[in-house]
Amino acid sequence: MDRITSKPAIISAALDLVAAPACACDVSGRIIAANAAMADLAGESPAGRPLLDLFTGRAARQAAVELRRAMRGERRWRGLLAVNGEQVTVEVRSRPLPRDAGTLGASFVFTDVGAYERGQEALRTSLCEQKAILDHAPVGILFTKPGLLKECNPRLSEMVGFSAAELARRDPAEMFTSRAAFEAFRDEAFAALAEGAIFEKAEVQFRHRDGSLFWARVRASAVVPSRREDGTIWIVEDVSERRQARRELLALMNNSSLAIMFTREKRIRRCNAGFLAMFGYEPGECEDLPVQRLHPSQDDFDRIAGAAYPLFEQGRTYQAEAQLAKKDGTLIWGKMIGYPVNPDDPSHGYVWIAEDRTRQRRDEQSLRVALQENQAIFDTAVLGIAVVEHGHTLHGNRKMEELFGYAPGTMRGVPVRSLYPDAELWQAARLDTARDFAAGRVSVSERLLARRDGVTFWGRLSGRPFDLDHPGGRSLWLVDDVTAQHEASDAVRRARDELELRVDARTAELAGANALLQDEIVERRQAEARVHHMAYHDSLTGLPNRALLADRLEHAILAARRAGACLAVMFLDLDRFKTINDSLGHATGDFLLKEVASRLCRAVRASDTVARLGGDEFVVLVPGAGSRDECSQVGDKIIEALAAPVRFEGHSLHISPSIGICVFPDDGGDVDILMRHADAAMYQAKAAGRNNYQFFTERMNGAAARHFALESNLRQALAKGEFEPFYQPIMDMGTRRVHALEVLLRWRHPERGLVLPDDFIPMLEESGMIVPVGEWVIRRACEQSMAWQRAGVAPVPLAINLSARQFMHRTLVASIKRIVDETGIDPALVEFEITETALMQHGEQTLDILDQINRMGMRLSIDDFGTGYSSLAYLKRFPVRKIKIDRVFIRELEASSEDRAIVAAVMALANSLQLQVVAEGVETEEQLALLRDYGCQYVQGWLFARALDADAAQALLVR
């Protein structure tokens, strides 16, 4: 190697050994040597240039000062270099050259501070981002070293109830159910980590600070594989709710009596115990089993698949009955329901639910054969046979039609009254039949009957109720024409009577005129007494009628005026009597009125007068009762007397009075005023909730006048076209699109404006106008739907409410069919909502009406579910597809655990019965979120829209 002899060369060689940019200057500040790193920093070799040329601005002036100081000792400062038009922040360290360097000067070493500071800033930013991720991570994150907890995020502290500092001081075994569990977990985890693998455990049970237990999924990884001393990262995810949900789902599947299976790629992936029992497989045999094995043939499978999979692609449910094959080849009939797990991605598979209906199909076939045999007997019988209910014939055989002169098939719905020549004969037959049925006897009699053309004949009638426990229900009658026998008997009877008459006539002639005269006098007096009693007493109850009451009240007023005393007039109206009378019949209503009359007479003094004005209106005249306390005592006694249930023909009837009280002379001085004021007070009692009494006040006159005016306007509203249907949307929870429109009635009063249903629907119910108004609503809604369709709007179902009185009206089914035929609407677009109380009132009759509506292709739903009373036995039989949870359970859903429990129970019941559910009264997003968690399909409420008129509803559907 050549020796370096020149001084600058020696200095340059020394600078090359420095790892950072460096140079050396002589005493004048000129650079005499620089290494390669300095050339890179300056952009070129600065040798031969003044050192100050490398600096810029004020940094050059500072460098001049530091250059002079560098000749005397070590220095350090910051400056700015000008490199290729840019400024670079550097830290400069200088020291004098050694004496043996052969020249005076100093060496300078440069450090790029900007790059360092940028790196530090990037590092700080990265650390802040990582901390934010850790602090807001939804899972617990923990960093440990052997025997030491270094750090954990807030989520982990929340899960175990300890802060990081508290965890560092505690024994880890306290977080487990036992020390043995902790040691087993620790050994398993570190065995995996020691081999450089990632440790993962799906479910580990941990203990919270308060002692409660929770399940978590744990994942751990060593910071440096196979080096435990460098630390371990633990990730803990709380899976308690997910685990509970999975267990509940498995319990629901395994305890269901229905067969449930999950298929993907036309193979069974999972099934429940009900499936194994139904198809005869052992556990584990069905995994990966081809779905075709459940069908008798490939053609059967292809037919079902061809119908089901197009529906699945539309996100719809497939439902049908088909023959299925068990493991041993036995064929069964099954009702199948299938739907996709994810309608947007068929690859996720499908859920199928099957119910074994083999026995039901066999029973239905047996029943069908029996019905055919009975129909043959029915049609060919030599006696007239008819089924009667509520005074009308439901069915009549050919002989029955021949007897009464009706064309084949036209006797359905004929009133029984029209089969008798006059009302008196019909009433007598009706009363005799009611007595026989009530005593459990078959009613047998001979009656004079009338053909359709008016010709009379004698018939022998034999009838019995279908259900002896309900004699007022449906009954079966046999009719035989015995006119010939009756005429023969009449001929014999006439001959005998003629002979007896001749003997009696001769005997009468010998009796004498005096006896005949006495008999006539007695008979005339009895007739006069009967006429007088009938003129002043009610024919049903025997109580004084309006005329006798007016006479007694007038005499009581005169007596009270002479004595300076008081008297009270109490006007009673029976609450909801019309409902009982219409639904259970006039016989029940008459019995109830007589029982009320009897109880009223027992509740008051013998000197008081109880009168019946007509219908369900009674008046009690109480002479001498002037103070409010005395009147209140009488009112309380009357309410108490009527509180006990009335039992009649298997029914337990509850009745209550609304009582209006006025006092003479404070509230009126004559009969008409006192009666009118007591009537006004009675209406106030009804408005106050019924089953109470109210004393007359002057303001009641105005209230009564307004009530009568409103009722009078309501009777004319339909004819004047003042009613208007509104529409409130029912939303699909999954798509948040309109699923259906509920039809609501509004009344546009010419003076009061838009009247809400609560203010006039009760009047419609009470007056019976609900039947024609309800029919108008159905027709108007169907016409509006067809108008929307003609305007190009996609059709949605209409949900129409049926009141209890409207539902039980005999013309309901016929009017619905007529409206559908005349408007041309698709029956599938009509859905009727009936309250569960209305459904349960009449049992089998309700089921018959529902079946008729269902057979026409219309949908049925139960409104206000949970607020009335339901029989699950009937509910299972009713052909309803949907139930509506009443708003009373939704209003406090977020705050009330009881309401949440009720909603969850209703959802479970609906799912088990395969019913859709609509939640009413949804007003907040929180309520919507809870209902979505419960699996509710449809919602309705102000959160989406209020009730809209036809134009606004059309705009919503278009939008």
Short mmCIF file of N, CA, C and O in Angstrom, two decimals, residues 263-365:
data_model
loop_
_atom_site.label_atom_id
_atom_site.label_comp_id
_atom_site.label_asym_id
_atom_site.label_seq_id
_atom_site.Cartn_x
_atom_site.Cartn_y
_atom_site.Cartn_z
N THR A 263 -80.45 -27.23 4.15
CA THR A 263 -79.86 -27.85 2.96
C THR A 263 -79.00 -26.83 2.22
O THR A 263 -79.26 -25.63 2.25
N ARG A 264 -78.00 -27.35 1.57
CA ARG A 264 -77.15 -26.55 0.69
C ARG A 264 -76.65 -27.47 -0.40
O ARG A 264 -76.22 -28.59 -0.14
N GLU A 265 -76.71 -26.96 -1.63
CA GLU A 265 -76.29 -27.73 -2.81
C GLU A 265 -77.06 -29.05 -2.88
O GLU A 265 -76.50 -30.10 -3.21
N LYS A 266 -78.38 -29.00 -2.52
CA LYS A 266 -79.30 -30.13 -2.62
C LYS A 266 -78.87 -31.30 -1.74
O LYS A 266 -79.19 -32.46 -2.03
N ARG A 267 -78.18 -30.98 -0.62
CA ARG A 267 -77.81 -32.00 0.36
C ARG A 267 -78.17 -31.49 1.76
O ARG A 267 -78.11 -30.29 2.02
N ILE A 268 -78.51 -32.43 2.62
CA ILE A 268 -78.89 -32.07 3.99
C ILE A 268 -77.60 -31.81 4.79
O ILE A 268 -76.73 -32.70 4.88
N ARG A 269 -77.48 -30.62 5.34
CA ARG A 269 -76.30 -30.27 6.14
C ARG A 269 -76.56 -30.39 7.64
O ARG A 269 -75.64 -30.67 8.40
N ARG A 270 -77.81 -30.17 8.07
CA ARG A 270 -78.14 -30.23 9.49
C ARG A 270 -79.64 -30.47 9.62
O ARG A 270 -80.42 -30.05 8.78
N CYS A 271 -80.05 -31.20 10.70
CA CYS A 271 -81.46 -31.44 10.94
C CYS A 271 -81.69 -31.60 12.44
O CYS A 271 -80.75 -31.81 13.21
N ASN A 272 -82.96 -31.52 12.86
CA ASN A 272 -83.28 -31.62 14.28
C ASN A 272 -83.81 -33.01 14.61
O ASN A 272 -83.98 -33.88 13.74
N ALA A 273 -84.12 -33.20 15.92
CA ALA A 273 -84.60 -34.50 16.36
C ALA A 273 -85.97 -34.82 15.76
O ALA A 273 -86.29 -35.98 15.49
N GLY A 274 -86.79 -33.79 15.55
CA GLY A 274 -88.09 -34.01 14.93
C GLY A 274 -87.97 -34.59 13.53
O GLY A 274 -88.77 -35.42 13.10
N PHE A 275 -86.94 -34.15 12.79
CA PHE A 275 -86.70 -34.68 11.45
C PHE A 275 -86.33 -36.17 11.53
O PHE A 275 -86.84 -36.98 10.76
N LEU A 276 -85.42 -36.50 12.46
CA LEU A 276 -85.00 -37.90 12.59
C LEU A 276 -86.19 -38.79 12.93
O LEU A 276 -86.34 -39.89 12.39
N ALA A 277 -87.05 -38.32 13.86
CA ALA A 277 -88.20 -39.12 14.26
C ALA A 277 -89.20 -39.26 13.11
O ALA A 277 -89.78 -40.34 12.92
N MET A 278 -89.40 -38.20 12.34
CA MET A 278 -90.40 -38.24 11.27
C MET A 278 -89.95 -39.17 10.15
O MET A 278 -90.75 -39.94 9.61
N PHE A 279 -88.65 -39.15 9.79
CA PHE A 279 -88.18 -39.91 8.63
C PHE A 279 -87.45 -41.20 9.01
O PHE A 279 -86.99 -41.92 8.13
N GLY A 280 -87.31 -41.50 10.31
CA GLY A 280 -86.76 -42.79 10.73
C GLY A 280 -85.26 -42.91 10.63
O GLY A 280 -84.75 -44.02 10.49
N TYR A 281 -84.52 -41.83 10.71
CA TYR A 281 -83.07 -41.88 10.65
C TYR A 281 -82.47 -41.82 12.05
O TYR A 281 -83.10 -41.29 12.99
N GLU A 282 -81.26 -42.35 12.17
CA GLU A 282 -80.51 -42.26 13.42
C GLU A 282 -79.65 -41.00 13.39
O GLU A 282 -79.34 -40.47 12.32
N PRO A 283 -79.26 -40.48 14.58
CA PRO A 283 -78.39 -39.29 14.60
C PRO A 283 -77.12 -39.51 13.79
O PRO A 283 -76.45 -40.54 13.90
N GLY A 284 -76.77 -38.55 12.95
CA GLY A 284 -75.58 -38.61 12.12
C GLY A 284 -75.79 -39.20 10.75
O GLY A 284 -74.95 -39.05 9.86
N GLU A 285 -76.90 -39.92 10.54
CA GLU A 285 -77.13 -40.56 9.25
C GLU A 285 -77.51 -39.57 8.15
O GLU A 285 -77.34 -39.87 6.97
N CYS A 286 -78.04 -38.41 8.54
CA CYS A 286 -78.56 -37.49 7.54
C CYS A 286 -77.54 -36.48 7.04
O CYS A 286 -77.84 -35.71 6.12
N GLU A 287 -76.39 -36.41 7.67
CA GLU A 287 -75.41 -35.44 7.24
C GLU A 287 -74.94 -35.75 5.82
O GLU A 287 -74.52 -36.87 5.52
N ASP A 288 -75.04 -34.76 4.94
CA ASP A 288 -74.64 -34.87 3.53
C ASP A 288 -75.54 -35.82 2.74
O ASP A 288 -75.17 -36.28 1.67
N LEU A 289 -76.74 -36.10 3.26
CA LEU A 289 -77.67 -36.97 2.55
C LEU A 289 -78.32 -36.19 1.41
O LEU A 289 -78.78 -35.07 1.61
N PRO A 290 -78.41 -36.71 0.18
CA PRO A 290 -79.07 -36.00 -0.91
C PRO A 290 -80.55 -35.77 -0.59
O PRO A 290 -81.24 -36.66 -0.07
N VAL A 291 -81.03 -34.58 -0.90
CA VAL A 291 -82.42 -34.24 -0.62
C VAL A 291 -83.37 -35.13 -1.42
O VAL A 291 -84.49 -35.42 -0.98
N GLN A 292 -82.92 -35.62 -2.58
CA GLN A 292 -83.79 -36.47 -3.40
C GLN A 292 -84.25 -37.71 -2.65
O GLN A 292 -85.30 -38.28 -2.96
N ARG A 293 -83.46 -38.18 -1.63
CA ARG A 293 -83.81 -39.39 -0.89
C ARG A 293 -85.12 -39.22 -0.11
O ARG A 293 -85.72 -40.23 0.31
N LEU A 294 -85.55 -37.98 0.14
CA LEU A 294 -86.77 -37.73 0.90
C LEU A 294 -88.01 -37.76 0.02
O LEU A 294 -89.13 -37.59 0.52
N HIS A 295 -87.85 -37.95 -1.28
CA HIS A 295 -88.98 -37.92 -2.21
C HIS A 295 -89.16 -39.29 -2.86
O HIS A 295 -88.19 -40.03 -3.07
N PRO A 296 -90.40 -39.65 -3.17
CA PRO A 296 -90.65 -40.99 -3.74
C PRO A 296 -89.91 -41.24 -5.05
O PRO A 296 -89.52 -42.36 -5.34
N SER A 297 -89.70 -40.19 -5.86
CA SER A 297 -89.04 -40.36 -7.15
C SER A 297 -88.35 -39.08 -7.55
O SER A 297 -88.57 -38.01 -6.95
N GLN A 298 -87.50 -39.19 -8.58
CA GLN A 298 -86.81 -38.01 -9.09
C GLN A 298 -87.81 -37.01 -9.66
O GLN A 298 -87.62 -35.79 -9.53
N ASP A 299 -88.87 -37.52 -10.30
CA ASP A 299 -89.88 -36.62 -10.86
C ASP A 299 -90.56 -35.81 -9.77
O ASP A 299 -90.84 -34.61 -9.95
N ASP A 300 -90.85 -36.47 -8.65
CA ASP A 300 -91.48 -35.74 -7.52
C ASP A 300 -90.54 -34.64 -7.03
O ASP A 300 -90.97 -33.51 -6.74
N PHE A 301 -89.27 -34.97 -6.89
CA PHE A 301 -88.30 -33.96 -6.43
C PHE A 301 -88.19 -32.81 -7.43
O PHE A 301 -88.17 -31.63 -7.04
N ASP A 302 -88.10 -33.16 -8.73
CA ASP A 302 -87.96 -32.10 -9.74
C ASP A 302 -89.19 -31.20 -9.77
O ASP A 302 -89.07 -29.98 -9.98
N ARG A 303 -90.37 -31.78 -9.54
CA ARG A 303 -91.59 -30.97 -9.56
C ARG A 303 -91.58 -29.96 -8.40
O ARG A 303 -91.91 -28.78 -8.58
N ILE A 304 -91.19 -30.41 -7.20
CA ILE A 304 -91.14 -29.49 -6.05
C ILE A 304 -90.04 -28.47 -6.24
O ILE A 304 -90.20 -27.27 -5.98
N ALA A 305 -88.86 -28.93 -6.70
CA ALA A 305 -87.75 -27.99 -6.91
C ALA A 305 -88.10 -26.95 -7.97
O ALA A 305 -87.77 -25.76 -7.83
N GLY A 306 -88.80 -27.39 -9.04
CA GLY A 306 -89.18 -26.44 -10.08
C GLY A 306 -90.14 -25.37 -9.59
O GLY A 306 -90.16 -24.25 -10.11
N ALA A 307 -90.95 -25.70 -8.58
CA ALA A 307 -91.88 -24.70 -8.03
C ALA A 307 -91.23 -23.87 -6.94
O ALA A 307 -91.55 -22.68 -6.78
N ALA A 308 -90.30 -24.48 -6.17
CA ALA A 308 -89.76 -23.79 -5.00
C ALA A 308 -88.63 -22.82 -5.35
O ALA A 308 -88.62 -21.67 -4.88
N TYR A 309 -87.67 -23.24 -6.16
CA TYR A 309 -86.47 -22.41 -6.36
C TYR A 309 -86.76 -21.09 -7.06
O TYR A 309 -86.12 -20.08 -6.73
N PRO A 310 -87.71 -21.00 -8.01
CA PRO A 310 -88.05 -19.66 -8.53
C PRO A 310 -88.59 -18.73 -7.44
O PRO A 310 -88.32 -17.53 -7.46
N LEU A 311 -89.33 -19.29 -6.49
CA LEU A 311 -89.81 -18.44 -5.38
C LEU A 311 -88.65 -18.01 -4.50
O LEU A 311 -88.60 -16.87 -4.01
N PHE A 312 -87.71 -18.93 -4.26
CA PHE A 312 -86.55 -18.58 -3.42
C PHE A 312 -85.75 -17.45 -4.06
O PHE A 312 -85.22 -16.58 -3.35
N GLU A 313 -85.63 -17.47 -5.38
CA GLU A 313 -84.87 -16.41 -6.05
C GLU A 313 -85.54 -15.05 -5.87
O GLU A 313 -84.87 -14.01 -5.94
N GLN A 314 -86.85 -15.03 -5.62
CA GLN A 314 -87.57 -13.78 -5.36
C GLN A 314 -87.61 -13.46 -3.88
O GLN A 314 -88.25 -12.49 -3.48
N GLY A 315 -86.96 -14.28 -3.03
CA GLY A 315 -86.98 -14.05 -1.59
C GLY A 315 -88.28 -14.46 -0.94
O GLY A 315 -88.58 -14.04 0.18
N ARG A 316 -89.09 -15.30 -1.61
CA ARG A 316 -90.40 -15.69 -1.08
C ARG A 316 -90.34 -17.10 -0.49
O ARG A 316 -89.38 -17.85 -0.69
N THR A 317 -91.39 -17.44 0.25
CA THR A 317 -91.48 -18.74 0.92
C THR A 317 -92.29 -19.71 0.08
O THR A 317 -93.30 -19.35 -0.50
N TYR A 318 -91.82 -20.95 0.03
CA TYR A 318 -92.54 -22.01 -0.68
C TYR A 318 -93.33 -22.83 0.34
O TYR A 318 -92.82 -23.17 1.41
N GLN A 319 -94.56 -23.17 0.01
CA GLN A 319 -95.39 -23.96 0.91
C GLN A 319 -96.29 -24.87 0.09
O GLN A 319 -96.93 -24.42 -0.86
N ALA A 320 -96.32 -26.17 0.45
CA ALA A 320 -97.15 -27.12 -0.29
C ALA A 320 -97.25 -28.41 0.52
O ALA A 320 -96.51 -28.62 1.49
N GLU A 321 -98.19 -29.26 0.13
CA GLU A 321 -98.30 -30.60 0.69
C GLU A 321 -97.88 -31.60 -0.39
O GLU A 321 -98.28 -31.47 -1.56
N ALA A 322 -97.07 -32.58 0.02
CA ALA A 322 -96.58 -33.55 -0.96
C ALA A 322 -96.28 -34.85 -0.23
O ALA A 322 -96.15 -34.89 1.00
N GLN A 323 -96.16 -35.93 -1.03
CA GLN A 323 -95.76 -37.21 -0.46
C GLN A 323 -94.26 -37.23 -0.27
O GLN A 323 -93.50 -36.80 -1.16
N LEU A 324 -93.80 -37.76 0.89
CA LEU A 324 -92.39 -37.86 1.20
C LEU A 324 -92.07 -39.30 1.55
O LEU A 324 -92.94 -40.09 1.92
N ALA A 325 -90.78 -39.66 1.44
CA ALA A 325 -90.34 -41.03 1.66
C ALA A 325 -89.50 -41.10 2.92
O ALA A 325 -88.54 -40.33 3.08
N LYS A 326 -89.86 -42.05 3.82
CA LYS A 326 -89.05 -42.28 5.02
C LYS A 326 -87.83 -43.14 4.64
O LYS A 326 -87.67 -43.58 3.50
N LYS A 327 -86.98 -43.37 5.63
CA LYS A 327 -85.75 -44.15 5.38
C LYS A 327 -86.08 -45.55 4.85
O LYS A 327 -85.40 -46.06 3.95
N ASP A 328 -87.14 -46.18 5.42
CA ASP A 328 -87.49 -47.54 5.00
C ASP A 328 -88.36 -47.56 3.75
O ASP A 328 -88.86 -48.62 3.36
N GLY A 329 -88.58 -46.42 3.10
CA GLY A 329 -89.37 -46.37 1.88
C GLY A 329 -90.85 -46.09 2.10
O GLY A 329 -91.58 -45.89 1.13
N THR A 330 -91.29 -46.07 3.37
CA THR A 330 -92.69 -45.78 3.65
C THR A 330 -93.02 -44.36 3.20
O THR A 330 -92.25 -43.42 3.45
N LEU A 331 -94.18 -44.22 2.56
CA LEU A 331 -94.60 -42.89 2.09
C LEU A 331 -95.49 -42.23 3.12
O LEU A 331 -96.35 -42.88 3.73
N ILE A 332 -95.26 -40.95 3.34
CA ILE A 332 -96.09 -40.16 4.24
C ILE A 332 -96.48 -38.87 3.52
O ILE A 332 -95.84 -38.46 2.56
N TRP A 333 -97.56 -38.25 4.00
CA TRP A 333 -97.95 -36.93 3.49
C TRP A 333 -97.36 -35.88 4.41
O TRP A 333 -97.50 -35.96 5.64
N GLY A 334 -96.70 -34.92 3.84
CA GLY A 334 -96.08 -33.86 4.64
C GLY A 334 -96.44 -32.48 4.13
O GLY A 334 -96.53 -32.25 2.92
N LYS A 335 -96.64 -31.57 5.07
CA LYS A 335 -96.80 -30.15 4.72
C LYS A 335 -95.42 -29.51 4.80
O LYS A 335 -94.80 -29.49 5.85
N MET A 336 -94.93 -28.98 3.69
CA MET A 336 -93.57 -28.47 3.60
C MET A 336 -93.57 -26.96 3.46
O MET A 336 -94.36 -26.40 2.70
N ILE A 337 -92.66 -26.32 4.19
CA ILE A 337 -92.43 -24.88 4.09
C ILE A 337 -90.93 -24.67 3.93
O ILE A 337 -90.14 -25.19 4.72
N GLY A 338 -90.53 -23.95 2.91
CA GLY A 338 -89.11 -23.69 2.66
C GLY A 338 -88.86 -22.23 2.38
O GLY A 338 -89.70 -21.55 1.80
N TYR A 339 -87.70 -21.76 2.80
CA TYR A 339 -87.32 -20.37 2.51
C TYR A 339 -85.81 -20.27 2.51
O TYR A 339 -85.11 -21.06 3.17
N PRO A 340 -85.25 -19.32 1.75
CA PRO A 340 -83.78 -19.20 1.68
C PRO A 340 -83.22 -18.56 2.95
O PRO A 340 -83.83 -17.70 3.57
N VAL A 341 -82.02 -19.01 3.35
CA VAL A 341 -81.34 -18.39 4.48
C VAL A 341 -81.01 -16.95 4.17
O VAL A 341 -81.22 -16.04 4.98
N ASN A 342 -80.50 -16.71 2.97
CA ASN A 342 -80.18 -15.34 2.53
C ASN A 342 -80.77 -15.16 1.14
O ASN A 342 -80.24 -15.70 0.17
N PRO A 343 -81.88 -14.42 1.01
CA PRO A 343 -82.50 -14.28 -0.31
C PRO A 343 -81.58 -13.67 -1.36
O PRO A 343 -81.75 -13.91 -2.54
N ASP A 344 -80.59 -12.90 -0.91
CA ASP A 344 -79.68 -12.26 -1.85
C ASP A 344 -78.56 -13.19 -2.32
O ASP A 344 -77.87 -12.87 -3.29
N ASP A 345 -78.36 -14.28 -1.63
CA ASP A 345 -77.28 -15.20 -2.00
C ASP A 345 -77.74 -16.64 -1.78
O ASP A 345 -77.66 -17.16 -0.66
N PRO A 346 -78.27 -17.31 -2.80
CA PRO A 346 -78.79 -18.67 -2.63
C PRO A 346 -77.74 -19.67 -2.17
O PRO A 346 -78.09 -20.74 -1.67
N SER A 347 -76.45 -19.35 -2.35
CA SER A 347 -75.42 -20.30 -1.95
C SER A 347 -75.39 -20.54 -0.46
O SER A 347 -74.76 -21.49 0.01
N HIS A 348 -76.03 -19.68 0.33
CA HIS A 348 -76.06 -19.87 1.78
C HIS A 348 -76.98 -21.02 2.19
O HIS A 348 -76.94 -21.43 3.36
N GLY A 349 -77.81 -21.50 1.28
CA GLY A 349 -78.64 -22.65 1.59
C GLY A 349 -80.08 -22.29 1.90
O GLY A 349 -80.49 -21.13 1.80
N TYR A 350 -80.86 -23.31 2.34
CA TYR A 350 -82.29 -23.14 2.54
C TYR A 350 -82.70 -23.86 3.82
O TYR A 350 -82.09 -24.85 4.23
N VAL A 351 -83.75 -23.35 4.47
CA VAL A 351 -84.35 -23.97 5.64
C VAL A 351 -85.68 -24.58 5.23
O VAL A 351 -86.51 -23.91 4.60
N TRP A 352 -85.90 -25.84 5.61
CA TRP A 352 -87.15 -26.54 5.28
C TRP A 352 -87.80 -27.02 6.58
O TRP A 352 -87.13 -27.54 7.46
N ILE A 353 -89.10 -26.82 6.68
CA ILE A 353 -89.89 -27.27 7.83
C ILE A 353 -90.98 -28.20 7.29
O ILE A 353 -91.67 -27.85 6.33
N ALA A 354 -91.08 -29.38 7.91
CA ALA A 354 -92.06 -30.36 7.44
C ALA A 354 -92.92 -30.82 8.61
O ALA A 354 -92.44 -30.99 9.73
N GLU A 355 -94.20 -31.00 8.34
CA GLU A 355 -95.16 -31.50 9.34
C GLU A 355 -95.83 -32.73 8.77
O GLU A 355 -96.33 -32.72 7.64
N ASP A 356 -95.84 -33.81 9.57
CA ASP A 356 -96.45 -35.06 9.13
C ASP A 356 -97.97 -34.91 9.18
O ASP A 356 -98.57 -34.77 10.25
N ARG A 357 -98.60 -34.90 8.02
CA ARG A 357 -100.05 -34.77 7.93
C ARG A 357 -100.71 -36.05 7.40
O ARG A 357 -101.83 -36.01 6.86
N THR A 358 -100.02 -37.19 7.56
CA THR A 358 -100.56 -38.45 7.06
C THR A 358 -101.88 -38.78 7.75
O THR A 358 -102.89 -39.11 7.09
N ARG A 359 -101.89 -38.68 9.09
CA ARG A 359 -103.11 -39.00 9.82
C ARG A 359 -104.23 -38.02 9.47
O ARG A 359 -105.37 -38.42 9.29
N GLN A 360 -103.88 -36.73 9.36
CA GLN A 360 -104.91 -35.74 9.02
C GLN A 360 -105.48 -36.01 7.63
O GLN A 360 -106.69 -35.90 7.41
N ARG A 361 -104.61 -36.36 6.67
CA ARG A 361 -105.09 -36.66 5.32
C ARG A 361 -106.02 -37.89 5.34
O ARG A 361 -107.06 -37.91 4.66
N ARG A 362 -105.63 -38.89 6.14
CA ARG A 362 -106.47 -40.09 6.23
C ARG A 362 -107.82 -39.75 6.87
O ARG A 362 -108.88 -40.20 6.41
N ASP A 363 -107.76 -38.92 7.95
CA ASP A 363 -109.02 -38.52 8.60
C ASP A 363 -109.87 -37.67 7.66
O ASP A 363 -111.10 -37.81 7.64
N GLU A 364 -109.21 -36.79 6.91
CA GLU A 364 -109.96 -35.96 5.97
C GLU A 364 -110.63 -36.82 4.89
O GLU A 364 -111.77 -36.55 4.49
N GLN A 365 -109.93 -37.85 4.42
CA GLN A 365 -110.51 -38.73 3.42
C GLN A 365 -111.70 -39.49 3.99
O GLN A 365 -112.75 -39.63 3.34
#
